[in-house]
Each structure stands twice: as structure tokens, then as C-alpha cells.
Short mmCIF file of C-alpha atoms in Angstrom, two decimals:
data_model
loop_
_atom_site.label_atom_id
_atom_site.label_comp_id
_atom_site.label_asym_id
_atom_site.label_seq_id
_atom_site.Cartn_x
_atom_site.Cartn_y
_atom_site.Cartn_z
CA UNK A 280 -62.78 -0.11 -28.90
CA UNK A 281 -62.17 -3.79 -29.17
CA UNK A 282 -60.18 -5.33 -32.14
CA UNK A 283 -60.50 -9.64 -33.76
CA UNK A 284 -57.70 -10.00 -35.65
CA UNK A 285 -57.72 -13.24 -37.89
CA UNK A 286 -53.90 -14.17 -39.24
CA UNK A 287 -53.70 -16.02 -42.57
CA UNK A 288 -51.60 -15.35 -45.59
CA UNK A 289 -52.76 -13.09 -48.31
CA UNK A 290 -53.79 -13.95 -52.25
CA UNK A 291 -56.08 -16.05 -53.78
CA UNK A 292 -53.02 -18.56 -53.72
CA UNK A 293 -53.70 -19.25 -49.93
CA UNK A 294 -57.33 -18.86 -50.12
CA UNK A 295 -59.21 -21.53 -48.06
CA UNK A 296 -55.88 -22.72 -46.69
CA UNK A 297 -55.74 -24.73 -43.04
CA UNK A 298 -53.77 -21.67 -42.17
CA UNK A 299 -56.51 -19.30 -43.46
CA UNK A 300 -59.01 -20.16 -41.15
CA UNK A 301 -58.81 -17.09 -39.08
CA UNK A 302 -59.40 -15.18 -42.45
CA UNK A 303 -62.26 -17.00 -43.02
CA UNK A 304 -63.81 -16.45 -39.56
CA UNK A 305 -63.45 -12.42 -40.42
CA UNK A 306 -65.26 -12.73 -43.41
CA UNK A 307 -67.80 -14.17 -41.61
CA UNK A 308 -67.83 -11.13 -38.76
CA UNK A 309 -67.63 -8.78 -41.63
CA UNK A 310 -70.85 -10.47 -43.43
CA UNK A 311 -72.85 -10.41 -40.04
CA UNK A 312 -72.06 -6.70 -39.72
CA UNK A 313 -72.93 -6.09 -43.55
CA UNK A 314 -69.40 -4.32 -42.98
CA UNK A 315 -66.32 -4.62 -45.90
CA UNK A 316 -62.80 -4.48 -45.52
CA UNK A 317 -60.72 -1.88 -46.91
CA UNK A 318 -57.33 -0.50 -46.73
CA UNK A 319 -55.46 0.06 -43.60
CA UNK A 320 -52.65 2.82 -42.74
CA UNK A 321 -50.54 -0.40 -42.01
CA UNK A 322 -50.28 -3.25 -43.98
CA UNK A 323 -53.95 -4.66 -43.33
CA UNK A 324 -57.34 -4.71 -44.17
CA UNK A 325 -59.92 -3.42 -41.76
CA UNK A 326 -63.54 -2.68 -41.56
CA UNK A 327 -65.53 -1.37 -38.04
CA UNK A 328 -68.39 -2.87 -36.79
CA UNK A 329 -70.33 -1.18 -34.40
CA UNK A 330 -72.42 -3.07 -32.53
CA UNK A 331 -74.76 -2.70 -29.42
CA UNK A 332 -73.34 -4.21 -25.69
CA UNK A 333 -76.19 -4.53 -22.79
CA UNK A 334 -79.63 -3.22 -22.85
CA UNK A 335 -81.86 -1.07 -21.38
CA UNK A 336 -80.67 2.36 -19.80
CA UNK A 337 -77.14 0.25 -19.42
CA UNK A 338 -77.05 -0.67 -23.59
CA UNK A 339 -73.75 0.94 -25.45
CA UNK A 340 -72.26 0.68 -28.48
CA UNK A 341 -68.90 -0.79 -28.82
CA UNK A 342 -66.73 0.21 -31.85
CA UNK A 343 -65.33 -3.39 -33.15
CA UNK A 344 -62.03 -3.42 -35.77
CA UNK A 345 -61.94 -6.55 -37.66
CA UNK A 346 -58.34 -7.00 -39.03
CA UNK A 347 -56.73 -9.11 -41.67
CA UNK A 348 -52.84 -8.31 -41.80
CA UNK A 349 -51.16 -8.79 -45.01
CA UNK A 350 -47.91 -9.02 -44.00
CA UNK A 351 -48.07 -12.92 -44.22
CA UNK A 352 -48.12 -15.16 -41.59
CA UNK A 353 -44.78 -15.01 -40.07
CA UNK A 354 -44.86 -11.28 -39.72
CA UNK A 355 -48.10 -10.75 -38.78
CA UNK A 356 -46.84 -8.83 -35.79
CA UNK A 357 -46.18 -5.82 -37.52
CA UNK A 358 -49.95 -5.45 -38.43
CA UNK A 359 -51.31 -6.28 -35.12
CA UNK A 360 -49.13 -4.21 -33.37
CA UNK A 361 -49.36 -1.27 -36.31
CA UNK A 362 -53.38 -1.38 -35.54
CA UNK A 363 -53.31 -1.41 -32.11
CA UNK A 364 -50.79 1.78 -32.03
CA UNK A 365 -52.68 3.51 -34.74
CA UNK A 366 -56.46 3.10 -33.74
CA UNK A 367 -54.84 3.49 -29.51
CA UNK A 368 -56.49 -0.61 -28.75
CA UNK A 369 -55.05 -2.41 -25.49
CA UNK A 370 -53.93 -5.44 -26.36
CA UNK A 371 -56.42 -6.62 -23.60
CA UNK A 372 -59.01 -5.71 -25.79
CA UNK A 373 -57.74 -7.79 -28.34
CA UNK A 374 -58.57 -11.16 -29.46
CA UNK A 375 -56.67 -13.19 -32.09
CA UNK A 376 -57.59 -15.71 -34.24
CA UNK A 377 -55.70 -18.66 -35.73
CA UNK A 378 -55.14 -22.24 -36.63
CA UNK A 379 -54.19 -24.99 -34.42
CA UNK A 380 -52.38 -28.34 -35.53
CA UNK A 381 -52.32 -28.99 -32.29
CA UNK A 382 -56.13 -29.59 -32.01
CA UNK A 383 -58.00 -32.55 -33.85
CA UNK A 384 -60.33 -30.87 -36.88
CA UNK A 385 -62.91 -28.19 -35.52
CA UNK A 386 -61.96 -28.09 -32.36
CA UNK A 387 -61.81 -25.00 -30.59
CA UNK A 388 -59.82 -23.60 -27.74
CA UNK A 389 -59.78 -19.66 -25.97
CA UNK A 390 -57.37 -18.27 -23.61
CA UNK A 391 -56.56 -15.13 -22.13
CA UNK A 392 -52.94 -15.29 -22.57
CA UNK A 393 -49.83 -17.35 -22.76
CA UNK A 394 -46.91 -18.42 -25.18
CA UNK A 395 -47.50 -18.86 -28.70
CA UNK A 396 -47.33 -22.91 -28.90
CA UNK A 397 -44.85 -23.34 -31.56
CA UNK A 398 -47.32 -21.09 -34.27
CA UNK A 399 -44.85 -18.72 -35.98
CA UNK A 400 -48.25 -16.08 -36.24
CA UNK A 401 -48.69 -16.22 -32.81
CA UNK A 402 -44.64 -15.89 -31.91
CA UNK A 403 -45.07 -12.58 -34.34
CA UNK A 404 -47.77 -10.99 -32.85
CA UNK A 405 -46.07 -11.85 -29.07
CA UNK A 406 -42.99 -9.93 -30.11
CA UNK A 407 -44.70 -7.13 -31.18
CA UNK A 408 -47.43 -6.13 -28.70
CA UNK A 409 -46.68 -9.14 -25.26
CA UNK A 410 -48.29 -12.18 -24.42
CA UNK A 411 -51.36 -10.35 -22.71
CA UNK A 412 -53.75 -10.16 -25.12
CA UNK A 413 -56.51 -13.44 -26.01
CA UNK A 414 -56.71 -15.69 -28.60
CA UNK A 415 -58.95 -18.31 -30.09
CA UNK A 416 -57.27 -21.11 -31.67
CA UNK A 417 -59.27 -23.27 -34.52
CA UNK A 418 -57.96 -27.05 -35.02
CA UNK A 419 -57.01 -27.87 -38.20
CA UNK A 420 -55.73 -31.14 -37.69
CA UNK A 421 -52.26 -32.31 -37.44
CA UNK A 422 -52.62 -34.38 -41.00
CA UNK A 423 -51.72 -38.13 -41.47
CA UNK A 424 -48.70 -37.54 -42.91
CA UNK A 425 -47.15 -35.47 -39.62
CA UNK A 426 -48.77 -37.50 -37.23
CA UNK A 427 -47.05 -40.40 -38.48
CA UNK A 428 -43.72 -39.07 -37.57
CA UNK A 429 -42.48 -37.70 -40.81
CA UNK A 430 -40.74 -34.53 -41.16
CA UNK A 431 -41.54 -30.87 -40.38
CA UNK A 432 -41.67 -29.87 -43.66
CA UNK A 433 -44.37 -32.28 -43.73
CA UNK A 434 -46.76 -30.38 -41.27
CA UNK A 435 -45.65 -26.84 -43.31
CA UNK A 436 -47.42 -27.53 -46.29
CA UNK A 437 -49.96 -29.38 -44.42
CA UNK A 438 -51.49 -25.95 -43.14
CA UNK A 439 -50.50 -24.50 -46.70
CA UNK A 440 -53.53 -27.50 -47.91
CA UNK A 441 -56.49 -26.78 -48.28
CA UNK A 442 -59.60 -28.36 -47.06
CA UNK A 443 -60.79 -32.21 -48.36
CA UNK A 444 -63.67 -32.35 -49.62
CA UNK A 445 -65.32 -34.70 -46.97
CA UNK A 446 -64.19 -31.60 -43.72
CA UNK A 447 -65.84 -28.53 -45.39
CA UNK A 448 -68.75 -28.92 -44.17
CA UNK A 449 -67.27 -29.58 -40.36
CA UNK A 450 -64.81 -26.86 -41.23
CA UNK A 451 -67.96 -24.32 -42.20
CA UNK A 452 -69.62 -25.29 -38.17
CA UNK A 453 -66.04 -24.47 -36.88
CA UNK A 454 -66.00 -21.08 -38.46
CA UNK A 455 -69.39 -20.29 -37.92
CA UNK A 456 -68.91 -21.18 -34.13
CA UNK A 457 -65.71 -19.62 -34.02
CA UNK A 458 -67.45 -16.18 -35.52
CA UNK A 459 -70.40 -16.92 -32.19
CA UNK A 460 -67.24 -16.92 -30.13
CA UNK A 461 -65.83 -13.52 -31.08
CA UNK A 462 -69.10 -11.93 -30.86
CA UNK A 463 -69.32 -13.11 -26.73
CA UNK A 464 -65.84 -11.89 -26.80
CA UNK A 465 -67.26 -8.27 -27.70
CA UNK A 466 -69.97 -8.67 -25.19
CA UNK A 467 -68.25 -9.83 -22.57
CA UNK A 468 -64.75 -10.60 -22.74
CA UNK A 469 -62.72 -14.02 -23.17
CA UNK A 470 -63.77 -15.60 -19.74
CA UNK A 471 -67.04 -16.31 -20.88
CA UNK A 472 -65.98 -17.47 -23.98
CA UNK A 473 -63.12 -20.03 -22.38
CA UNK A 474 -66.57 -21.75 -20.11
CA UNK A 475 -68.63 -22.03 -23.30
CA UNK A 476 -66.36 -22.85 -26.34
CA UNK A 477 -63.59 -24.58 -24.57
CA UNK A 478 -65.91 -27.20 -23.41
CA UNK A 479 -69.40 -29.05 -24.28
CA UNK A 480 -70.50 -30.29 -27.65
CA UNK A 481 -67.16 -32.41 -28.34
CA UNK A 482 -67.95 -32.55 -31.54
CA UNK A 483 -66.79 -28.80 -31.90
CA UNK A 484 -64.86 -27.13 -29.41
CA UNK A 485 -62.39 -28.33 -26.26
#
């Protein structure tokens, strides 16, 4: 069994937030299964997607659990590690997914492990179940406002923004590839993924 596990905040308050991104790449995993979330025994939503891996005599189904926590952000640690206990998921079968000031708008970037790079989601989910488990982090821009120096508080409610008008439509490619991404990751874990996505068009991924 192989979990994606998008972190966001929960309520329609944060809906279509910078830092909702990985929500929004769920929803589309959940509407390519024709699969819908429900409640979790922790504090998530979940739906399972099986889906076919190979073909021929060596084709299998793999069991996939698409997560949302609802914990918030900052403790989305709990649920990740709560799922991973409860439905008995390595974290190397894991894959995370999350926003990225650190990358310019709709860029894309996989790795197999590592520190969590300053995002608080990321620093939750470390404490909870180790560094050794993949993630795939969407840029969402760092926002004039931060990149000009000005204070942290100033990037905070940056990712708390939502969308302008004139990056949905770059912001709908990013989640779209970003949903392609977690699919190879299924298929054929994140190595594959790191030589297509983090590298190419550089229009959308690096």
C-alpha cells in the first residue's frame, strides 16, 4: 500500500490558498480515481484508489490512500503519522505534497528525503514519522512583497493568499502535472519522478 498525502489547512476559509496546493493536487487524484474522501480514524480525510501497476502476467494492483490531514498545517504530523500507523504504510512508501516559496510559480521539485526547508508542514510531518519518506514540493512563489526584503510576517500571509487572477491558469498546469507526478510515483517510485519532473519543460518543473 502506498499513501500521497497533500498538507493544506482545512475550511472553505483557506480554500484555494498558496498553501493549499497540495489539497488541490488530491482532489485532482481523487477525481481521476472517481474516488471521494471521507472520514478518517485520525484527524483526516481519506479515500483508496486502487489502481493497476505493470502488465501482462507481471500487472498488480496497488492499494493507493490519498490523505488530507485536518489538523492544520503546522500539525500535520499527527495525521501523517496517525495514517501511516493505522493503515501499517512505510514511510518509504509515502509521498508528500506541499508548497514551496522557495520555488518561482509552478515549478516543481521531488526528492527522496531530506530536511524540511524552513516549511513548518514539512518540520511536522519529520517529527512524527523521520526524514525518510519523499516529497514533491509545488512553487508558489515567494511574492513581491517578501522578496523585497520585508518582514516574515510578510511571506505568512503570502501563502495564506490566494491565487491572482492572471496565475490560475499556470497554477491549474502545476497541479495537473503535479497529480502526473504522483501517479509515476505509484508506478514506480520517486526516482523516476526526480529525472522527469525535476527537470525539462522550464516552464513547469526544476
Amino acid at each position: 500500500m502506498k499513501a500521497i498525502i497533500g498538507l493544506g489547512n482545512p475550511g472553505p476559509k483557506y480554500h484555494g490558498t498558496r498553501h493549499n496546493v497540495g489539497f488541490a493536487v488530491l482532489d485532482e487524484l481523487a477525481k481521476r480515481a472517481a474516488v471521494n474522501f471521507e472520514s478518517a480514524p485520525v484527524e483526516a480525510l481519506v479515500a483508496r484508489w486502487r489502481r493497476s501497476r505493470g502488465a501482462g502476467e507481471e500487472e498488480e494492483d496497488v492499494v493507493v490512500l490519498l490523505g488530507k490531514p485536518m489538523t492544520f498545517m503546522n500539525a500535520s504530523g499527527e495525521a501523517v503519522g496517525g495514517l501511516l500507523r493505522y493503515f501499517k504504510i512505510e514511510p518509504a512508501d509515502l509521498l508528500v505534497v506541499v508548497d514551496e516559496v522557495q520555488l518561482p510559480l509552478a515549478k516543481l521539485r521531488a526528492r527522496a528525503r531530506g530536511s524540511a526547508g524552513g516549511h513548518n508542514g514539512l518540520k511536522s510531518v519529520i517529527a512524527h514519522v523521520g526524514e525518510e519518506f519523499s516529497r514533491l514540493r509545488l512553487g508558489v512563489g515567494r511574492g513581491p512583497e517578501a522578496a523585497g526584503g520585508r518582514a516574515q510576517r510578510d511571506l505568512a500571509d503570502h501563502v495564506l493568499s490566494r491565487f491572482d487572477a492572471d496565475e490560475r491558469a499556470e497554477v491549474d498546469r502545476m497541479v495537473v502535472r503535479a497529480a502526473d507526478a504522483a501517479e509515476m510515483f505509484v508506478a514506480g517510485g520517486i526516482a523516476p519522478v526526480m529525472n522527469q519532473f525535476n527537470g525539462g519543460d522550464p516552464a513547469t518543473t526544476e
